Amino acid sequence: MVWTLSGFIDEISDDFTEQCKVASGLGLRYVEVRSAWGINILNLDSGQLATLRDVLAEYGLRVSSIGSPIGKISIDDEFPPHLERMRHAVDVAQLLEAPYIRLFSFFIPEGTDPDSRRDEVLTRMSALAEVAAGTDVTLVHENEKDIYGDIPRRCLDIVTSVSAPQLQLAWDPANFVQVGVRPFTEGYAMLRPYVSYIQIKDALLADASVVVAGAGDGEVVETVRALRDDGFDGFFSLEPHLGDVSSAGAWSGPELFTQAWKAFADILSNEGIEYA
């Protein structure tokens, strides 16, 4: 078994060519595309998407997932325009031959019990999943903090209640830590049957700061061992978040992105796991 590494390469640079150059130099064969030239992937026009495809081909890279912002709006925001954006996301994924699209389950207003908005969330998530029905694209829900599906129980609720084969889970250990969850201890057994995509970053329970894989409380090593024993054979996407983070995204730069890659690669090597 050889695990496949990918990564949110817009953390390297705004320039897409520089993103691909660094990723290729690290030996990555796949990348996760979230933005290029400082523009969100879903806001690129047809000419920019064509250029993006050409640059990927030049560096021998394929796309593991579209790092979309779908579902990263308030549950109180208007939904129909967002549903149309989901349709565009599927079109972009198919154009780039990406098997996955990352999405979220809507921000819950501060001071509101997330469970009180459950029905609205599930109605919207079902509609989003339906857009991907009949395609070769799988949607993976990321457990972002402050959305409905930020803790294991509600992640499980989403995927089992929607109950659509095209909706699975992305596992982000750092995000779980940042909402006070010990990921492997409290969530792995519950969520593993529905996890098809792994995002690699780690964080500290003490202050929620993001660190390289294995240096925090995300139980990355324990999770890696369990995934190996389970025969998991999906993507592992580096999302370092080691530099500046804002509402527009995260910035690590080439050096910190490389540090994040090395930290995870060292974990795999120490566990005797081959990767490419």
mmCIF file of C-alpha atoms in Angstrom:
data_model
loop_
_atom_site.group_PDB
_atom_site.id
_atom_site.type_symbol
_atom_site.label_atom_id
_atom_site.label_comp_id
_atom_site.label_asym_id
_atom_site.label_seq_id
_atom_site.Cartn_x
_atom_site.Cartn_y
_atom_site.Cartn_z
ATOM 1 C CA MET A 1 0.000 0.000 0.000
ATOM 2 C CA VAL A 2 1.322 3.415 -1.024
ATOM 3 C CA TRP A 3 -0.502 6.419 0.414
ATOM 4 C CA THR A 4 -1.128 9.403 -1.840
ATOM 5 C CA LEU A 5 -0.191 12.869 -0.570
ATOM 6 C CA SER A 6 -1.779 16.077 -1.777
ATOM 7 C CA GLY A 7 -1.979 19.594 -0.388
ATOM 8 C CA PHE A 8 -3.653 22.997 -0.343
ATOM 9 C CA ILE A 9 -0.961 24.543 -2.487
ATOM 10 C CA ASP A 10 -2.365 28.066 -2.371
ATOM 11 C CA GLU A 11 -0.694 28.235 1.044
ATOM 12 C CA ILE A 12 2.621 28.274 -0.857
ATOM 13 C CA SER A 13 2.021 31.339 -3.013
ATOM 14 C CA ASP A 14 -0.681 33.314 -4.802
ATOM 15 C CA ASP A 15 1.065 32.518 -8.088
ATOM 16 C CA PHE A 16 -0.227 29.212 -9.410
ATOM 17 C CA THR A 17 2.967 28.354 -11.262
ATOM 18 C CA GLU A 18 4.964 28.798 -8.044
ATOM 19 C CA GLN A 19 2.422 26.631 -6.213
ATOM 20 C CA CYS A 20 2.899 23.818 -8.706
ATOM 21 C CA LYS A 21 6.663 24.182 -8.870
ATOM 22 C CA VAL A 22 7.069 23.758 -5.108
ATOM 23 C CA ALA A 23 4.535 20.927 -4.923
ATOM 24 C CA SER A 24 6.196 19.045 -7.758
ATOM 25 C CA GLY A 25 9.597 19.612 -6.161
ATOM 26 C CA LEU A 26 8.371 17.851 -3.012
ATOM 27 C CA GLY A 27 7.336 14.869 -5.094
ATOM 28 C CA LEU A 28 3.600 15.467 -4.927
ATOM 29 C CA ARG A 29 1.601 14.028 -7.809
ATOM 30 C CA TYR A 30 -1.716 15.473 -6.659
ATOM 31 C CA VAL A 31 -2.752 18.871 -5.325
ATOM 32 C CA GLU A 32 -5.867 20.400 -3.804
ATOM 33 C CA VAL A 33 -6.939 23.549 -5.625
ATOM 34 C CA ARG A 34 -8.577 26.233 -3.495
ATOM 35 C CA SER A 35 -7.355 29.418 -5.178
ATOM 36 C CA ALA A 36 -5.005 30.534 -7.933
ATOM 37 C CA TRP A 37 -3.565 34.000 -8.518
ATOM 38 C CA GLY A 38 -5.376 35.083 -5.366
ATOM 39 C CA ILE A 39 -8.789 34.129 -6.813
ATOM 40 C CA ASN A 40 -11.053 31.449 -5.350
ATOM 41 C CA ILE A 41 -11.320 28.382 -7.572
ATOM 42 C CA LEU A 42 -15.053 28.953 -8.117
ATOM 43 C CA ASN A 43 -14.444 32.546 -9.253
ATOM 44 C CA LEU A 44 -11.943 31.717 -12.003
ATOM 45 C CA ASP A 45 -13.223 32.354 -15.508
ATOM 46 C CA SER A 46 -12.971 29.831 -18.340
ATOM 47 C CA GLY A 47 -9.684 31.260 -19.611
ATOM 48 C CA GLN A 48 -8.115 31.127 -16.169
ATOM 49 C CA LEU A 49 -9.296 27.556 -15.674
ATOM 50 C CA ALA A 50 -7.756 26.603 -19.023
ATOM 51 C CA THR A 51 -4.443 28.170 -17.974
ATOM 52 C CA LEU A 52 -4.643 26.369 -14.631
ATOM 53 C CA ARG A 53 -5.061 23.042 -16.434
ATOM 54 C CA ASP A 54 -2.061 23.800 -18.634
ATOM 55 C CA VAL A 55 0.142 24.615 -15.648
ATOM 56 C CA LEU A 56 -0.928 21.444 -13.833
ATOM 57 C CA ALA A 57 -0.046 19.396 -16.917
ATOM 58 C CA GLU A 58 3.310 21.150 -17.262
ATOM 59 C CA TYR A 59 4.275 20.002 -13.766
ATOM 60 C CA GLY A 60 2.713 16.544 -14.045
ATOM 61 C CA LEU A 61 0.112 17.235 -11.363
ATOM 62 C CA ARG A 62 -3.468 16.055 -10.966
ATOM 63 C CA VAL A 63 -6.201 17.414 -8.692
ATOM 64 C CA SER A 64 -7.315 15.408 -5.661
ATOM 65 C CA SER A 65 -10.047 17.810 -4.588
ATOM 66 C CA ILE A 66 -11.616 21.190 -5.177
ATOM 67 C CA GLY A 67 -11.156 23.148 -1.934
ATOM 68 C CA SER A 68 -14.474 24.920 -2.325
ATOM 69 C CA PRO A 69 -16.153 27.401 0.043
ATOM 70 C CA ILE A 70 -19.530 25.691 -0.387
ATOM 71 C CA GLY A 71 -21.428 25.711 2.901
ATOM 72 C CA LYS A 72 -19.093 28.286 4.426
ATOM 73 C CA ILE A 73 -21.869 30.851 4.827
ATOM 74 C CA SER A 74 -24.308 31.532 7.650
ATOM 75 C CA ILE A 75 -27.298 29.262 7.970
ATOM 76 C CA ASP A 76 -29.293 32.521 7.813
ATOM 77 C CA ASP A 77 -27.874 33.516 4.412
ATOM 78 C CA GLU A 78 -29.933 33.049 1.268
ATOM 79 C CA PHE A 79 -29.521 29.517 -0.054
ATOM 80 C CA PRO A 80 -30.623 29.395 -3.756
ATOM 81 C CA PRO A 81 -27.575 31.339 -5.069
ATOM 82 C CA HIS A 82 -25.347 29.028 -3.041
ATOM 83 C CA LEU A 83 -27.013 25.969 -4.519
ATOM 84 C CA GLU A 84 -26.247 27.346 -7.984
ATOM 85 C CA ARG A 85 -22.633 27.795 -6.881
ATOM 86 C CA MET A 86 -22.610 24.122 -5.934
ATOM 87 C CA ARG A 87 -23.609 23.240 -9.488
ATOM 88 C CA HIS A 88 -20.682 25.300 -10.749
ATOM 89 C CA ALA A 89 -18.358 23.540 -8.278
ATOM 90 C CA VAL A 90 -19.322 20.157 -9.751
ATOM 91 C CA ASP A 91 -18.666 21.483 -13.254
ATOM 92 C CA VAL A 92 -15.220 22.722 -12.204
ATOM 93 C CA ALA A 93 -14.404 19.428 -10.490
ATOM 94 C CA GLN A 94 -15.315 17.502 -13.625
ATOM 95 C CA LEU A 95 -13.307 19.881 -15.803
ATOM 96 C CA LEU A 96 -10.245 19.315 -13.611
ATOM 97 C CA GLU A 97 -10.990 15.589 -13.187
ATOM 98 C CA ALA A 98 -11.072 16.022 -9.420
ATOM 99 C CA PRO A 99 -12.784 13.126 -7.617
ATOM 100 C CA TYR A 100 -13.670 15.189 -4.517
ATOM 101 C CA ILE A 101 -15.139 18.555 -3.553
ATOM 102 C CA ARG A 102 -14.695 19.811 -0.006
ATOM 103 C CA LEU A 103 -17.693 21.550 1.565
ATOM 104 C CA PHE A 104 -19.058 22.711 4.929
ATOM 105 C CA SER A 105 -22.324 22.684 6.905
ATOM 106 C CA PHE A 106 -23.005 26.385 7.482
ATOM 107 C CA PHE A 107 -21.932 28.753 10.231
ATOM 108 C CA ILE A 108 -24.279 28.916 13.202
ATOM 109 C CA PRO A 109 -24.864 32.399 14.701
ATOM 110 C CA GLU A 110 -22.936 33.024 17.895
ATOM 111 C CA GLY A 111 -24.933 32.192 20.993
ATOM 112 C CA THR A 112 -27.254 29.844 19.102
ATOM 113 C CA ASP A 113 -27.505 26.143 19.933
ATOM 114 C CA PRO A 114 -26.400 24.380 16.706
ATOM 115 C CA ASP A 115 -28.903 21.608 17.334
ATOM 116 C CA SER A 116 -31.735 24.144 17.076
ATOM 117 C CA ARG A 117 -30.809 24.671 13.400
ATOM 118 C CA ARG A 118 -30.448 20.976 12.583
ATOM 119 C CA ASP A 119 -33.437 20.679 10.245
ATOM 120 C CA GLU A 120 -32.357 23.657 8.126
ATOM 121 C CA VAL A 121 -28.802 22.348 7.901
ATOM 122 C CA LEU A 122 -29.891 18.870 6.852
ATOM 123 C CA THR A 123 -32.305 20.223 4.236
ATOM 124 C CA ARG A 124 -29.499 22.260 2.709
ATOM 125 C CA MET A 125 -26.920 19.474 2.900
ATOM 126 C CA SER A 126 -29.359 17.094 1.190
ATOM 127 C CA ALA A 127 -29.869 19.610 -1.611
ATOM 128 C CA LEU A 128 -26.116 20.053 -2.042
ATOM 129 C CA ALA A 129 -25.594 16.292 -2.140
ATOM 130 C CA GLU A 130 -28.310 15.910 -4.760
ATOM 131 C CA VAL A 131 -26.343 18.164 -7.118
ATOM 132 C CA ALA A 132 -23.552 15.589 -7.201
ATOM 133 C CA ALA A 133 -25.894 12.625 -7.657
ATOM 134 C CA GLY A 134 -25.158 10.674 -10.811
ATOM 135 C CA THR A 135 -21.714 12.215 -11.253
ATOM 136 C CA ASP A 136 -18.282 10.796 -10.476
ATOM 137 C CA VAL A 137 -17.708 13.502 -7.842
ATOM 138 C CA THR A 138 -17.845 12.810 -4.099
ATOM 139 C CA LEU A 139 -18.537 15.637 -1.651
ATOM 140 C CA VAL A 140 -16.530 15.547 1.586
ATOM 141 C CA HIS A 141 -17.724 17.525 4.590
ATOM 142 C CA GLU A 142 -14.961 19.213 6.576
ATOM 143 C CA ASN A 143 -15.405 19.610 10.333
ATOM 144 C CA GLU A 144 -14.689 23.355 10.404
ATOM 145 C CA LYS A 145 -15.103 25.091 13.763
ATOM 146 C CA ASP A 146 -18.281 27.147 14.312
ATOM 147 C CA ILE A 147 -20.324 25.308 11.661
ATOM 148 C CA TYR A 148 -23.049 22.784 12.461
ATOM 149 C CA GLY A 149 -20.754 19.810 11.831
ATOM 150 C CA ASP A 150 -17.875 20.896 14.056
ATOM 151 C CA ILE A 151 -17.945 17.989 16.519
ATOM 152 C CA PRO A 152 -18.044 14.242 15.814
ATOM 153 C CA ARG A 153 -21.666 13.744 16.882
ATOM 154 C CA ARG A 154 -22.987 16.322 14.439
ATOM 155 C CA CYS A 155 -20.666 15.175 11.636
ATOM 156 C CA LEU A 156 -22.175 11.720 12.061
ATOM 157 C CA ASP A 157 -25.671 13.214 12.082
ATOM 158 C CA ILE A 158 -25.066 14.936 8.737
ATOM 159 C CA VAL A 159 -23.692 11.970 6.856
ATOM 160 C CA THR A 160 -26.152 9.419 8.240
ATOM 161 C CA SER A 161 -29.226 11.650 7.975
ATOM 162 C CA VAL A 162 -28.525 12.753 4.411
ATOM 163 C CA SER A 163 -27.553 9.149 3.672
ATOM 164 C CA ALA A 164 -26.276 9.753 0.155
ATOM 165 C CA PRO A 165 -23.314 7.830 -1.266
ATOM 166 C CA GLN A 166 -21.977 11.046 -2.799
ATOM 167 C CA LEU A 167 -21.629 12.709 0.647
ATOM 168 C CA GLN A 168 -18.765 11.518 2.825
ATOM 169 C CA LEU A 169 -16.494 13.073 5.468
ATOM 170 C CA ALA A 170 -13.129 14.778 5.397
ATOM 171 C CA TRP A 171 -11.172 14.299 8.628
ATOM 172 C CA ASP A 172 -9.371 17.390 9.958
ATOM 173 C CA PRO A 173 -7.719 16.704 13.330
ATOM 174 C CA ALA A 174 -6.692 20.309 14.000
ATOM 175 C CA ASN A 175 -10.239 21.573 13.577
ATOM 176 C CA PHE A 176 -11.488 18.997 16.068
ATOM 177 C CA VAL A 177 -8.816 20.046 18.562
ATOM 178 C CA GLN A 178 -9.848 23.679 18.164
ATOM 179 C CA VAL A 179 -13.350 22.843 19.411
ATOM 180 C CA GLY A 180 -12.008 20.857 22.362
ATOM 181 C CA VAL A 181 -12.201 17.368 20.849
ATOM 182 C CA ARG A 182 -9.497 14.713 21.028
ATOM 183 C CA PRO A 183 -9.971 13.440 17.469
ATOM 184 C CA PHE A 184 -8.877 9.833 17.591
ATOM 185 C CA THR A 185 -10.081 9.140 21.130
ATOM 186 C CA GLU A 186 -13.498 10.756 20.729
ATOM 187 C CA GLY A 187 -14.263 10.556 17.031
ATOM 188 C CA TYR A 188 -12.390 7.944 15.047
ATOM 189 C CA ALA A 189 -14.468 4.826 15.741
ATOM 190 C CA MET A 190 -17.689 6.784 15.270
ATOM 191 C CA LEU A 191 -16.771 8.452 11.993
ATOM 192 C CA ARG A 192 -14.324 6.084 10.314
ATOM 193 C CA PRO A 193 -16.965 4.276 8.172
ATOM 194 C CA TYR A 194 -17.748 7.586 6.468
ATOM 195 C CA VAL A 195 -14.270 9.139 6.210
ATOM 196 C CA SER A 196 -12.858 9.132 2.689
ATOM 197 C CA TYR A 197 -10.458 12.084 2.756
ATOM 198 C CA ILE A 198 -7.828 13.161 5.302
ATOM 199 C CA GLN A 199 -6.579 16.706 5.843
ATOM 200 C CA ILE A 200 -3.234 16.981 7.582
ATOM 201 C CA LYS A 201 -2.747 19.645 10.185
ATOM 202 C CA ASP A 202 -2.410 19.529 13.966
ATOM 203 C CA ALA A 203 -3.220 21.885 16.839
ATOM 204 C CA LEU A 204 -2.768 22.375 20.569
ATOM 205 C CA LEU A 205 -5.666 22.053 22.984
ATOM 206 C CA ALA A 206 -4.097 24.671 25.255
ATOM 207 C CA ASP A 207 -4.465 27.607 22.879
ATOM 208 C CA ALA A 208 -5.840 26.176 19.590
ATOM 209 C CA SER A 209 -2.651 27.163 17.763
ATOM 210 C CA VAL A 210 -1.813 25.139 14.646
ATOM 211 C CA VAL A 211 1.408 23.124 14.555
ATOM 212 C CA VAL A 212 2.971 20.551 12.249
ATOM 213 C CA ALA A 213 1.560 17.027 12.240
ATOM 214 C CA GLY A 214 2.540 15.093 15.345
ATOM 215 C CA ALA A 215 3.463 18.158 17.406
ATOM 216 C CA GLY A 216 -0.036 18.808 18.756
ATOM 217 C CA ASP A 217 -3.022 17.112 20.352
ATOM 218 C CA GLY A 218 -4.590 15.909 17.119
ATOM 219 C CA GLU A 219 -3.516 12.306 17.747
ATOM 220 C CA VAL A 220 -2.151 12.156 14.217
ATOM 221 C CA VAL A 221 0.144 9.186 14.815
ATOM 222 C CA GLU A 222 -2.625 7.139 16.424
ATOM 223 C CA THR A 223 -4.916 7.984 13.518
ATOM 224 C CA VAL A 224 -2.286 7.078 10.923
ATOM 225 C CA ARG A 225 -1.745 3.700 12.569
ATOM 226 C CA ALA A 226 -5.473 2.983 12.677
ATOM 227 C CA LEU A 227 -5.967 4.035 9.057
ATOM 228 C CA ARG A 228 -3.103 1.765 8.014
ATOM 229 C CA ASP A 229 -4.618 -1.139 9.930
ATOM 230 C CA ASP A 230 -8.015 -0.382 8.367
ATOM 231 C CA GLY A 231 -6.534 -0.459 4.878
ATOM 232 C CA PHE A 232 -7.400 3.172 4.126
ATOM 233 C CA ASP A 233 -6.233 4.089 0.648
ATOM 234 C CA GLY A 234 -7.431 7.655 0.091
ATOM 235 C CA PHE A 235 -5.775 11.064 -0.094
ATOM 236 C CA PHE A 236 -3.851 12.847 2.646
ATOM 237 C CA SER A 237 -3.978 16.567 1.949
ATOM 238 C CA LEU A 238 -1.502 18.895 3.657
ATOM 239 C CA GLU A 239 -3.149 22.060 4.974
ATOM 240 C CA PRO A 240 -0.333 23.607 7.061
ATOM 241 C CA HIS A 241 -1.952 26.847 8.351
ATOM 242 C CA LEU A 242 1.433 27.698 9.881
ATOM 243 C CA GLY A 243 1.519 31.334 8.785
ATOM 244 C CA ASP A 244 -1.089 34.073 8.599
ATOM 245 C CA VAL A 245 -4.701 32.953 8.558
ATOM 246 C CA SER A 246 -7.611 35.234 7.671
ATOM 247 C CA SER A 247 -11.127 34.997 6.290
ATOM 248 C CA ALA A 248 -9.534 34.975 2.830
ATOM 249 C CA GLY A 249 -7.533 31.842 3.542
ATOM 250 C CA ALA A 250 -4.213 30.751 4.968
ATOM 251 C CA TRP A 251 -0.634 31.535 4.121
ATOM 252 C CA SER A 252 2.372 29.371 4.959
ATOM 253 C CA GLY A 253 4.872 30.084 2.202
ATOM 254 C CA PRO A 254 7.258 27.582 0.607
ATOM 255 C CA GLU A 255 9.427 27.002 3.692
ATOM 256 C CA LEU A 256 6.613 26.364 6.163
ATOM 257 C CA PHE A 257 4.704 24.259 3.633
ATOM 258 C CA THR A 258 7.863 22.172 3.205
ATOM 259 C CA GLN A 259 8.176 21.831 6.991
ATOM 260 C CA ALA A 260 4.608 20.573 7.165
ATOM 261 C CA TRP A 261 5.283 18.071 4.373
ATOM 262 C CA LYS A 262 8.458 16.835 6.093
ATOM 263 C CA ALA A 263 6.745 16.422 9.477
ATOM 264 C CA PHE A 264 4.040 14.205 8.012
ATOM 265 C CA ALA A 265 6.448 12.355 5.738
ATOM 266 C CA ASP A 266 8.610 11.596 8.795
ATOM 267 C CA ILE A 267 5.582 10.141 10.596
ATOM 268 C CA LEU A 268 4.844 7.881 7.635
ATOM 269 C CA SER A 269 8.477 6.796 7.349
ATOM 270 C CA ASN A 270 8.652 6.030 11.072
ATOM 271 C CA GLU A 271 5.542 3.882 10.717
ATOM 272 C CA GLY A 272 6.924 2.074 7.697
ATOM 273 C CA ILE A 273 4.285 3.494 5.352
ATOM 274 C CA GLU A 274 5.190 4.214 1.748
ATOM 275 C CA TYR A 275 3.887 7.401 0.192
ATOM 276 C CA ALA A 276 3.998 9.310 -3.064
#
